[in-house]
PDB file of C-alpha atoms in Angstrom:
ATOM      1  CA  MET L1164    -199.247-123.780  73.906  1.00 38.00           C
ATOM      2  CA  LEU L1165    -195.840-124.991  73.392  1.00 34.00           C
ATOM      3  CA  GLN L1166    -194.469-122.029  75.986  1.00 40.00           C
ATOM      4  CA  LEU L1167    -197.295-123.663  78.718  1.00 36.00           C
ATOM      5  CA  GLU L1168    -196.031-126.821  77.333  1.00 37.00           C
ATOM      6  CA  SER L1169    -192.346-126.693  78.194  1.00 36.00           C
ATOM      7  CA  GLN L1170    -193.565-124.778  81.615  1.00 39.00           C
ATOM      8  CA  LEU L1171    -195.207-129.041  83.017  1.00 35.00           C
ATOM      9  CA  SER L1172    -193.000-130.960  81.855  1.00 38.00           C
ATOM     10  CA  ALA L1173    -190.692-129.042  84.090  1.00 37.00           C
ATOM     11  CA  THR L1174    -193.016-128.706  86.557  1.00 35.00           C
ATOM     12  CA  GLN L1175    -193.177-132.338  86.038  1.00 39.00           C
ATOM     13  CA  MET L1176    -190.286-133.566  85.857  1.00 37.00           C
ATOM     14  CA  PRO L1177    -187.703-133.547  88.878  1.00 40.00           C
ATOM     15  CA  GLN L1178    -184.851-131.339  88.048  1.00 41.00           C
ATOM     16  CA  SER L1179    -181.638-133.255  88.523  1.00 49.00           C
ATOM     17  CA  THR L1180    -179.368-132.493  91.338  1.00 57.00           C
ATOM     18  CA  LYS L1181    -175.299-131.911  91.022  1.00 91.00           C
ATOM     19  CA  THR L1182    -173.926-134.701  93.381  1.00 96.00           C
ATOM     20  CA  ALA L1183    -174.679-138.020  92.624  1.00 98.00           C
ATOM     21  CA  ILE L1184    -174.148-141.974  93.093  1.00 98.00           C
ATOM     22  CA  LEU L1185    -172.043-144.024  90.363  1.00 98.00           C
ATOM     23  CA  ALA L1186    -173.121-147.802  90.133  1.00 99.00           C
ATOM     24  CA  ILE L1187    -170.026-148.420  87.419  1.00 99.00           C
ATOM     25  CA  GLY L1188    -170.620-151.999  85.649  1.00 98.00           C
ATOM     26  CA  GLY L1189    -166.348-152.520  85.942  1.00 98.00           C
ATOM     27  CA  ALA L1190    -163.769-151.797  82.605  1.00 98.00           C
ATOM     28  CA  GLU L1191    -164.026-148.277  82.591  1.00 98.00           C
ATOM     29  CA  ASP L1192    -162.152-145.902  80.458  1.00 98.00           C
ATOM     30  CA  LYS L1193    -159.459-145.015  82.171  1.00 97.00           C
ATOM     31  CA  VAL L1194    -157.177-143.643  78.922  1.00 96.00           C
ATOM     32  CA  HIS L1195    -159.405-141.469  76.566  1.00 93.00           C
ATOM     33  CA  GLY L1196    -162.496-139.513  76.761  1.00 94.00           C
ATOM     34  CA  ARG L1197    -162.592-140.906  80.417  1.00 97.00           C
ATOM     35  CA  GLU L1198    -166.264-140.174  80.319  1.00 97.00           C
ATOM     36  CA  ILE L1199    -167.306-141.652  83.423  1.00 98.00           C
ATOM     37  CA  LEU L1200    -164.485-140.585  85.471  1.00 98.00           C
ATOM     38  CA  GLN L1201    -164.522-136.490  83.776  1.00 97.00           C
ATOM     39  CA  THR L1202    -168.425-137.255  84.817  1.00 98.00           C
ATOM     40  CA  PHE L1203    -167.913-137.817  88.343  1.00 98.00           C
ATOM     41  CA  TRP L1204    -165.515-135.888  88.552  1.00 97.00           C
ATOM     42  CA  ALA L1205    -167.313-132.881  87.573  1.00 97.00           C
ATOM     43  CA  ARG L1206    -170.370-134.296  89.993  1.00 97.00           C
ATOM     44  CA  SER L1207    -167.262-134.264  93.586  1.00 97.00           C
ATOM     45  CA  GLY L1208    -167.135-130.070  92.119  1.00 96.00           C
ATOM     46  CA  ALA L1209    -164.191-130.491  89.474  1.00 95.00           C
ATOM     47  CA  GLN L1210    -161.431-127.804  89.693  1.00 93.00           C
ATOM     48  CA  THR L1211    -162.933-127.493  92.925  1.00 95.00           C
ATOM     49  CA  ALA L1212    -162.987-131.368  94.070  1.00 97.00           C
ATOM     50  CA  LYS L1213    -161.301-132.929  96.773  1.00 98.00           C
ATOM     51  CA  LEU L1214    -161.085-136.821  96.468  1.00 98.00           C
ATOM     52  CA  ALA L1215    -161.263-139.339  98.558  1.00 98.00           C
ATOM     53  CA  ILE L1216    -159.872-143.042  96.681  1.00 98.00           C
ATOM     54  CA  ILE L1217    -160.840-146.380  98.480  1.00 98.00           C
ATOM     55  CA  PRO L1218    -159.082-149.566  97.470  1.00 98.00           C
ATOM     56  CA  SER L1219    -159.685-152.208  99.769  1.00 98.00           C
ATOM     57  CA  ALA L1220    -161.112-154.117  98.006  1.00 98.00           C
ATOM     58  CA  SER L1221    -158.084-155.069  96.043  1.00 98.00           C
ATOM     59  CA  ARG L1222    -155.552-157.500  97.156  1.00 97.00           C
ATOM     60  CA  GLU L1223    -153.639-154.905  95.559  1.00 98.00           C
ATOM     61  CA  PRO L1224    -154.835-151.757  97.510  1.00 98.00           C
ATOM     62  CA  SER L1225    -151.399-149.787  96.951  1.00 98.00           C
ATOM     63  CA  ILE L1226    -150.938-150.120  93.167  1.00 98.00           C
ATOM     64  CA  ILE L1227    -155.274-150.311  93.287  1.00 98.00           C
ATOM     65  CA  GLY L1228    -155.107-147.010  94.341  1.00 98.00           C
ATOM     66  CA  ASP L1229    -152.230-145.167  93.174  1.00 98.00           C
ATOM     67  CA  ARG L1230    -153.594-145.606  89.291  1.00 98.00           C
ATOM     68  CA  TYR L1231    -156.458-144.199  90.582  1.00 98.00           C
ATOM     69  CA  GLU L1232    -154.216-141.290  91.878  1.00 98.00           C
ATOM     70  CA  THR L1233    -152.852-141.021  88.489  1.00 98.00           C
ATOM     71  CA  ILE L1234    -155.181-140.297  86.752  1.00 97.00           C
ATOM     72  CA  PHE L1235    -157.793-137.499  88.828  1.00 97.00           C
ATOM     73  CA  LYS L1236    -154.347-136.146  89.044  1.00 97.00           C
ATOM     74  CA  ASP L1237    -153.947-135.675  85.402  1.00 96.00           C
ATOM     75  CA  MET L1238    -157.497-134.202  85.395  1.00 94.00           C
ATOM     76  CA  GLY L1239    -156.610-131.601  87.314  1.00 94.00           C
ATOM     77  CA  VAL L1240    -157.774-132.746  90.900  1.00 96.00           C
ATOM     78  CA  GLU L1241    -155.136-131.207  93.239  1.00 95.00           C
ATOM     79  CA  GLN L1242    -156.686-132.557  96.914  1.00 98.00           C
ATOM     80  CA  LEU L1243    -157.499-136.393  96.545  1.00 98.00           C
ATOM     81  CA  GLU L1244    -155.654-138.623  99.332  1.00 98.00           C
ATOM     82  CA  VAL L1245    -155.653-142.585  98.907  1.00 98.00           C
ATOM     83  CA  LEU L1246    -157.661-144.084 102.102  1.00 98.00           C
ATOM     84  CA  ASP L1247    -156.336-147.457 102.188  1.00 98.00           C
ATOM     85  CA  ILE L1248    -158.250-149.307 104.729  1.00 98.00           C
ATOM     86  CA  ARG L1249    -156.759-152.945 105.647  1.00 98.00           C
ATOM     87  CA  ASP L1250    -158.390-153.581 108.848  1.00 97.00           C
ATOM     88  CA  ARG L1251    -161.898-152.481 110.296  1.00 98.00           C
ATOM     89  CA  ASP L1252    -159.077-150.455 113.376  1.00 98.00           C
ATOM     90  CA  GLN L1253    -158.489-148.536 110.594  1.00 98.00           C
ATOM     91  CA  GLY L1254    -162.367-147.256 109.846  1.00 98.00           C
ATOM     92  CA  ARG L1255    -162.353-145.489 113.272  1.00 98.00           C
ATOM     93  CA  ASP L1256    -159.893-143.380 112.675  1.00 98.00           C
ATOM     94  CA  ALA L1257    -159.414-140.045 113.629  1.00 98.00           C
ATOM     95  CA  TYR L1258    -157.934-138.317 110.012  1.00 98.00           C
ATOM     96  CA  TYR L1259    -159.468-140.401 107.380  1.00 98.00           C
ATOM     97  CA  LEU L1260    -162.625-139.544 109.616  1.00 98.00           C
ATOM     98  CA  LYS L1261    -161.977-135.576 109.326  1.00 98.00           C
ATOM     99  CA  TYR L1262    -160.925-136.204 105.138  1.00 98.00           C
ATOM    100  CA  VAL L1263    -164.581-137.239 104.924  1.00 98.00           C
ATOM    101  CA  ASP L1264    -165.886-134.885 106.339  1.00 98.00           C
ATOM    102  CA  GLU L1265    -164.039-132.710 104.410  1.00 98.00           C
ATOM    103  CA  CYS L1266    -164.060-134.320 101.039  1.00 98.00           C
ATOM    104  CA  THR L1267    -166.121-133.527  97.603  1.00 98.00           C
ATOM    105  CA  GLY L1268    -166.479-137.047  96.934  1.00 98.00           C
ATOM    106  CA  VAL L1269    -165.117-140.967  97.755  1.00 98.00           C
ATOM    107  CA  PHE L1270    -164.196-143.688  95.045  1.00 98.00           C
ATOM    108  CA  LEU L1271    -165.135-147.181  95.676  1.00 98.00           C
ATOM    109  CA  THR L1272    -162.299-149.754  93.553  1.00 98.00           C
ATOM    110  CA  GLY L1273    -163.112-152.861  92.160  1.00 98.00           C
ATOM    111  CA  GLY L1274    -161.837-156.215  94.161  1.00 98.00           C
ATOM    112  CA  ASP L1275    -164.393-157.976  95.558  1.00 98.00           C
ATOM    113  CA  GLN L1276    -167.471-157.265  97.405  1.00 98.00           C
ATOM    114  CA  LEU L1277    -166.941-159.246  99.932  1.00 98.00           C
ATOM    115  CA  ARG L1278    -163.513-157.130 101.364  1.00 98.00           C
ATOM    116  CA  LEU L1279    -165.249-154.404 100.705  1.00 98.00           C
ATOM    117  CA  CYS L1280    -168.186-154.968 103.228  1.00 98.00           C
ATOM    118  CA  GLY L1281    -165.607-156.887 105.819  1.00 98.00           C
ATOM    119  CA  LEU L1282    -163.363-154.217 105.588  1.00 98.00           C
ATOM    120  CA  LEU L1283    -165.981-150.972 106.387  1.00 98.00           C
ATOM    121  CA  ALA L1284    -169.636-152.358 106.691  1.00 98.00           C
ATOM    122  CA  GLU L1285    -170.500-150.537 110.299  1.00 97.00           C
ATOM    123  CA  THR L1286    -167.513-148.474 110.387  1.00 98.00           C
ATOM    124  CA  PRO L1287    -167.627-144.861 111.427  1.00 98.00           C
ATOM    125  CA  VAL L1288    -166.182-144.102 108.124  1.00 98.00           C
ATOM    126  CA  MET L1289    -167.869-146.035 106.160  1.00 98.00           C
ATOM    127  CA  GLU L1290    -171.549-144.508 108.466  1.00 98.00           C
ATOM    128  CA  ARG L1291    -170.481-140.856 107.464  1.00 98.00           C
ATOM    129  CA  ILE L1292    -169.722-141.970 103.831  1.00 98.00           C
ATOM    130  CA  ARG L1293    -173.682-142.847 103.635  1.00 98.00           C
ATOM    131  CA  ASP L1294    -175.014-140.272 105.433  1.00 98.00           C
ATOM    132  CA  ARG L1295    -172.677-137.747 103.467  1.00 98.00           C
ATOM    133  CA  ALA L1296    -174.339-139.643  99.836  1.00 98.00           C
ATOM    134  CA  VAL L1297    -177.841-139.797 100.018  1.00 95.00           C
ATOM    135  CA  GLN L1298    -177.881-136.199 101.299  1.00 96.00           C
ATOM    136  CA  GLY L1299    -176.651-135.050  98.718  1.00 96.00           C
ATOM    137  CA  GLU L1300    -173.250-133.648 100.526  1.00 97.00           C
ATOM    138  CA  ILE L1301    -170.759-136.135  98.074  1.00 98.00           C
ATOM    139  CA  ALA L1302    -170.756-137.179  94.979  1.00 98.00           C
ATOM    140  CA  LEU L1303    -169.351-141.290  95.501  1.00 98.00           C
ATOM    141  CA  ALA L1304    -168.402-143.217  93.109  1.00 98.00           C
ATOM    142  CA  GLY L1305    -168.002-147.381  93.208  1.00 98.00           C
ATOM    143  CA  THR L1306    -166.655-149.614  89.985  1.00 98.00           C
ATOM    144  CA  SER L1307    -167.231-152.898  89.833  1.00 98.00           C
ATOM    145  CA  ALA L1308    -166.831-154.499  93.327  1.00 98.00           C
ATOM    146  CA  GLY L1309    -167.553-151.485  94.422  1.00 98.00           C
ATOM    147  CA  ALA L1310    -171.305-150.686  92.586  1.00 98.00           C
ATOM    148  CA  ALA L1311    -172.158-154.195  93.759  1.00 98.00           C
ATOM    149  CA  VAL L1312    -172.481-153.420  97.462  1.00 98.00           C
ATOM    150  CA  MET L1313    -174.236-150.348  96.815  1.00 98.00           C
ATOM    151  CA  GLY L1314    -178.150-151.734  97.802  1.00 98.00           C
ATOM    152  CA  HIS L1315    -178.668-153.571 100.904  1.00 98.00           C
ATOM    153  CA  HIS L1316    -178.925-156.680  99.656  1.00 98.00           C
ATOM    154  CA  MET L1317    -176.106-157.551  97.877  1.00 98.00           C
ATOM    155  CA  ILE L1318    -174.605-160.765  95.199  1.00 98.00           C
ATOM    156  CA  GLY L1319    -171.445-161.902  96.614  1.00 98.00           C
ATOM    157  CA  GLY L1320    -170.822-163.930  93.790  1.00 97.00           C
ATOM    158  CA  GLY L1321    -171.798-166.817  92.823  1.00 96.00           C
ATOM    159  CA  GLY L1322    -171.988-168.234  88.612  1.00 94.00           C
ATOM    160  CA  SER L1323    -173.254-167.467  84.985  1.00 92.00           C
ATOM    161  CA  GLY L1324    -174.878-169.390  81.902  1.00 87.00           C
ATOM    162  CA  GLU L1325    -177.084-171.491  83.330  1.00 93.00           C
ATOM    163  CA  SER L1326    -180.502-171.373  83.997  1.00 96.00           C
ATOM    164  CA  PRO L1327    -182.335-169.103  87.172  1.00 98.00           C
ATOM    165  CA  ASN L1328    -181.556-171.490  89.782  1.00 97.00           C
ATOM    166  CA  ARG L1329    -180.716-170.693  93.459  1.00 96.00           C
ATOM    167  CA  SER L1330    -177.919-172.310  93.522  1.00 96.00           C
ATOM    168  CA  LEU L1331    -176.238-169.707  90.716  1.00 97.00           C
ATOM    169  CA  VAL L1332    -176.057-166.715  93.125  1.00 98.00           C
ATOM    170  CA  ASP L1333    -174.849-166.331  97.302  1.00 98.00           C
ATOM    171  CA  MET L1334    -176.207-163.229  98.458  1.00 98.00           C
ATOM    172  CA  THR L1335    -175.688-160.748 101.545  1.00 98.00           C
ATOM    173  CA  MET L1336    -176.317-158.493 102.854  1.00 98.00           C
ATOM    174  CA  GLY L1337    -174.397-154.689 101.101  1.00 98.00           C
ATOM    175  CA  LEU L1338    -173.286-150.965 102.703  1.00 98.00           C
ATOM    176  CA  GLY L1339    -177.615-150.376 101.824  1.00 97.00           C
ATOM    177  CA  LEU L1340    -176.642-146.575 100.104  1.00 98.00           C
ATOM    178  CA  VAL L1341    -179.339-147.443  97.745  1.00 98.00           C
ATOM    179  CA  PRO L1342    -181.241-149.953  99.611  1.00 97.00           C
ATOM    180  CA  GLU L1343    -183.954-150.694  97.316  1.00 98.00           C
ATOM    181  CA  VAL L1344    -181.657-152.348  94.188  1.00 98.00           C
ATOM    182  CA  ILE L1345    -179.767-154.971  93.216  1.00 98.00           C
ATOM    183  CA  VAL L1346    -176.518-154.113  91.577  1.00 98.00           C
ATOM    184  CA  ASP L1347    -175.018-156.837  89.323  1.00 98.00           C
ATOM    185  CA  GLN L1348    -172.050-155.694  87.606  1.00 98.00           C
ATOM    186  CA  HIS L1349    -169.318-156.719  83.934  1.00 98.00           C
ATOM    187  CA  PHE L1350    -172.342-157.824  83.562  1.00 98.00           C
ATOM    188  CA  HIS L1351    -173.728-158.944  79.752  1.00 97.00           C
ATOM    189  CA  ASN L1352    -169.510-159.603  79.201  1.00 97.00           C
ATOM    190  CA  ARG L1353    -169.895-162.228  81.732  1.00 97.00           C
ATOM    191  CA  ASN L1354    -173.293-162.985  80.827  1.00 97.00           C
ATOM    192  CA  ARG L1355    -175.035-162.257  84.583  1.00 98.00           C
ATOM    193  CA  MET L1356    -178.328-162.581  83.824  1.00 98.00           C
ATOM    194  CA  ALA L1357    -179.541-165.196  85.298  1.00 98.00           C
ATOM    195  CA  ARG L1358    -177.543-164.475  88.043  1.00 98.00           C
ATOM    196  CA  LEU L1359    -179.700-161.048  88.197  1.00 98.00           C
ATOM    197  CA  LEU L1360    -182.827-163.208  87.690  1.00 98.00           C
ATOM    198  CA  SER L1361    -182.000-165.608  90.029  1.00 98.00           C
ATOM    199  CA  ALA L1362    -182.136-162.790  92.602  1.00 98.00           C
ATOM    200  CA  ILE L1363    -184.852-161.183  92.058  1.00 98.00           C
ATOM    201  CA  ALA L1364    -186.827-163.692  92.931  1.00 98.00           C
ATOM    202  CA  MET L1365    -185.097-163.912  95.756  1.00 97.00           C
ATOM    203  CA  HIS L1366    -185.550-160.868  96.411  1.00 98.00           C
ATOM    204  CA  PRO L1367    -188.590-159.524  94.161  1.00 98.00           C
ATOM    205  CA  ASP L1368    -189.646-156.116  96.186  1.00 98.00           C
ATOM    206  CA  ARG L1369    -185.922-154.897  94.796  1.00 98.00           C
ATOM    207  CA  LEU L1370    -184.614-153.523  91.597  1.00 98.00           C
ATOM    208  CA  GLY L1371    -182.453-155.451  89.879  1.00 98.00           C
ATOM    209  CA  VAL L1372    -179.627-153.073  88.209  1.00 99.00           C
ATOM    210  CA  GLY L1373    -177.430-155.361  85.129  1.00 98.00           C
ATOM    211  CA  ILE L1374    -174.617-152.547  84.647  1.00 99.00           C
ATOM    212  CA  ASP L1375    -171.851-153.573  81.618  1.00 98.00           C
ATOM    213  CA  GLU L1376    -168.736-152.731  82.039  1.00 98.00           C
ATOM    214  CA  ASP L1377    -167.799-149.605  80.370  1.00 98.00           C
ATOM    215  CA  THR L1378    -171.324-148.251  81.581  1.00 98.00           C
ATOM    216  CA  CYS L1379    -172.525-146.123  84.414  1.00 98.00           C
ATOM    217  CA  ALA L1380    -175.687-145.634  86.305  1.00 98.00           C
ATOM    218  CA  LEU L1381    -176.317-142.553  88.390  1.00 98.00           C
ATOM    219  CA  PHE L1382    -178.504-142.024  90.873  1.00 98.00           C
ATOM    220  CA  GLU L1383    -179.524-138.413  90.691  1.00 97.00           C
ATOM    221  CA  GLN L1384    -181.052-137.173  94.509  1.00 94.00           C
ATOM    222  CA  ASP L1385    -184.196-137.127  92.974  1.00 95.00           C
ATOM    223  CA  GLY L1386    -184.652-139.971  92.284  1.00 96.00           C
ATOM    224  CA  ILE L1387    -183.659-140.418  88.067  1.00 97.00           C
ATOM    225  CA  ILE L1388    -181.329-142.872  87.173  1.00 98.00           C
ATOM    226  CA  GLN L1389    -178.938-141.743  84.521  1.00 98.00           C
ATOM    227  CA  VAL L1390    -177.365-143.956  81.499  1.00 98.00           C
ATOM    228  CA  LEU L1391    -173.717-142.569  80.575  1.00 98.00           C
ATOM    229  CA  GLY L1392    -170.882-144.775  78.922  1.00 98.00           C
ATOM    230  CA  ARG L1393    -170.722-147.509  76.418  1.00 98.00           C
ATOM    231  CA  GLY L1394    -172.991-150.431  77.209  1.00 98.00           C
ATOM    232  CA  THR L1395    -176.194-151.199  79.002  1.00 98.00           C
ATOM    233  CA  VAL L1396    -177.726-151.340  81.771  1.00 98.00           C
ATOM    234  CA  ASN L1397    -180.569-153.697  82.732  1.00 98.00           C
ATOM    235  CA  ILE L1398    -183.241-152.868  84.982  1.00 98.00           C
ATOM    236  CA  ILE L1399    -185.545-155.925  86.612  1.00 98.00           C
ATOM    237  CA  ASP L1400    -188.155-154.736  88.143  1.00 98.00           C
ATOM    238  CA  ALA L1401    -190.467-158.023  90.220  1.00 98.00           C
ATOM    239  CA  ARG L1402    -193.196-155.393  91.176  1.00 97.00           C
ATOM    240  CA  ASP L1403    -195.896-156.936  89.544  1.00 97.00           C
ATOM    241  CA  LEU L1404    -194.147-159.851  90.050  1.00 97.00           C
ATOM    242  CA  THR L1405    -197.372-163.180  89.804  1.00 97.00           C
ATOM    243  CA  HIS L1406    -196.184-166.727  89.705  1.00 97.00           C
ATOM    244  CA  THR L1407    -192.988-167.632  90.591  1.00 97.00           C
ATOM    245  CA  ASN L1408    -191.930-171.522  91.828  1.00 97.00           C
ATOM    246  CA  GLN L1409    -188.834-170.216  94.032  1.00 96.00           C
ATOM    247  CA  PRO L1410    -190.173-171.295  97.548  1.00 94.00           C
ATOM    248  CA  HIS L1411    -190.313-175.286  96.499  1.00 96.00           C
ATOM    249  CA  ILE L1412    -187.841-175.306  94.760  1.00 97.00           C
ATOM    250  CA  GLY L1413    -184.860-177.103  95.282  1.00 97.00           C
ATOM    251  CA  ALA L1414    -181.323-175.288  94.893  1.00 96.00           C
ATOM    252  CA  ARG L1415    -180.329-176.791  91.712  1.00 96.00           C
ATOM    253  CA  ASP L1416    -184.143-177.216  90.114  1.00 97.00           C
ATOM    254  CA  PRO L1417    -184.860-173.274  87.357  1.00 98.00           C
ATOM    255  CA  ILE L1418    -186.504-171.284  88.245  1.00 98.00           C
ATOM    256  CA  CYS L1419    -190.304-169.605  87.094  1.00 98.00           C
ATOM    257  CA  MET L1420    -191.622-166.057  87.295  1.00 98.00           C
ATOM    258  CA  ASN L1421    -195.034-164.891  85.872  1.00 98.00           C
ATOM    259  CA  ASN L1422    -195.062-161.661  84.229  1.00 98.00           C
ATOM    260  CA  LEU L1423    -191.293-159.860  85.044  1.00 97.00           C
ATOM    261  CA  ARG L1424    -190.659-156.279  82.971  1.00 98.00           C
ATOM    262  CA  LEU L1425    -187.266-155.857  81.462  1.00 98.00           C
ATOM    263  CA  HIS L1426    -186.164-152.609  80.622  1.00 98.00           C
ATOM    264  CA  ILE L1427    -182.459-151.874  78.784  1.00 98.00           C
ATOM    265  CA  LEU L1428    -181.074-148.611  78.291  1.00 98.00           C
ATOM    266  CA  CYS L1429    -179.091-146.491  76.482  1.00 98.00           C
ATOM    267  CA  HIS L1430    -176.495-144.121  76.992  1.00 97.00           C
ATOM    268  CA  GLY L1431    -178.457-140.421  77.338  1.00 97.00           C
ATOM    269  CA  ASP L1432    -181.786-142.855  78.626  1.00 98.00           C
ATOM    270  CA  ARG L1433    -183.448-142.307  82.268  1.00 98.00           C
ATOM    271  CA  TYR L1434    -185.272-143.888  84.116  1.00 98.00           C
ATOM    272  CA  HIS L1435    -187.462-142.962  87.486  1.00 98.00           C
ATOM    273  CA  LEU L1436    -186.048-145.455  90.485  1.00 98.00           C
ATOM    274  CA  TYR L1437    -189.012-144.070  92.918  1.00 97.00           C
ATOM    275  CA  GLU L1438    -191.742-144.765  89.397  1.00 97.00           C
ATOM    276  CA  ARG L1439    -190.835-147.808  88.303  1.00 97.00           C
ATOM    277  CA  ARG L1440    -190.934-146.160  84.649  1.00 97.00           C
ATOM    278  CA  PRO L1441    -188.383-145.450  82.284  1.00 97.00           C
ATOM    279  CA  LEU L1442    -188.481-141.531  81.281  1.00 96.00           C
ATOM    280  CA  SER L1443    -189.359-139.960  78.096  1.00 78.00           C
ATOM    281  CA  SER L1444    -185.425-141.253  75.840  1.00 66.00           C
ATOM    282  CA  LYS L1445    -183.516-138.171  73.725  1.00 57.00           C
ATOM    283  CA  PHE L1446    -184.971-139.357  70.480  1.00 50.00           C
ATOM    284  CA  ASN L1447    -188.838-139.245  71.459  1.00 47.00           C
ATOM    285  CA  GLU L1448    -188.186-135.558  73.789  1.00 47.00           C
TER     286      GLU L1448
END
């Protein structure tokens, strides 16, 4: 009987794949255990990894690029290139395109998500990265601003510490790497729950994903989100929203939203992106 239940469980539960998309809430551990960065390295092929670091979100791309290059080389990465893209013409550079075709992992650093999208959106380099990531050919990670760009809709900026309202969040287009979600980063560390709620009120068909610092939402190819790190991943599901005043109020008026679902996930927890439900945790399996 136990063997049969085990077989049924294996059949019903999608199996995780090697490559993944990692959305990191920023300020990931770069010194001690480096759990999140180690996971990206492992998903990229470990000792055989060939990495591309893209520091375009930063206003100091050379410094940031060098920092991550040192970190990953300390882990044992021998093949690594910093793609220091500072204008859109470089997004069609033949050398960069060839490297992106051959690499096993791409890492988008933090900085300004508007700057990152302005430089990379719809360039041949970014289109190739997106295609390879979606097809499961490479591991792709983004931290802070690099995580914010993951969705089709993106939070470009905004405030915190207020009730949800339209003026609290500036929405724009992201890179569409995981189009079903709207990501906010440094989540509890910068009090951004109201900001993400304001974004979801505008786009209730999307899944809100708020990621704390030193925390990662790891998107498997089979639709499972796994949580890594020391903080939480907060998932806001407005699929069953019954009422919101959002279309009828002023930009600074508070937004009401009825019948939301909120899931707060910790290290080891999992959630099914397509089925919109949490999976059994490690404590009750």
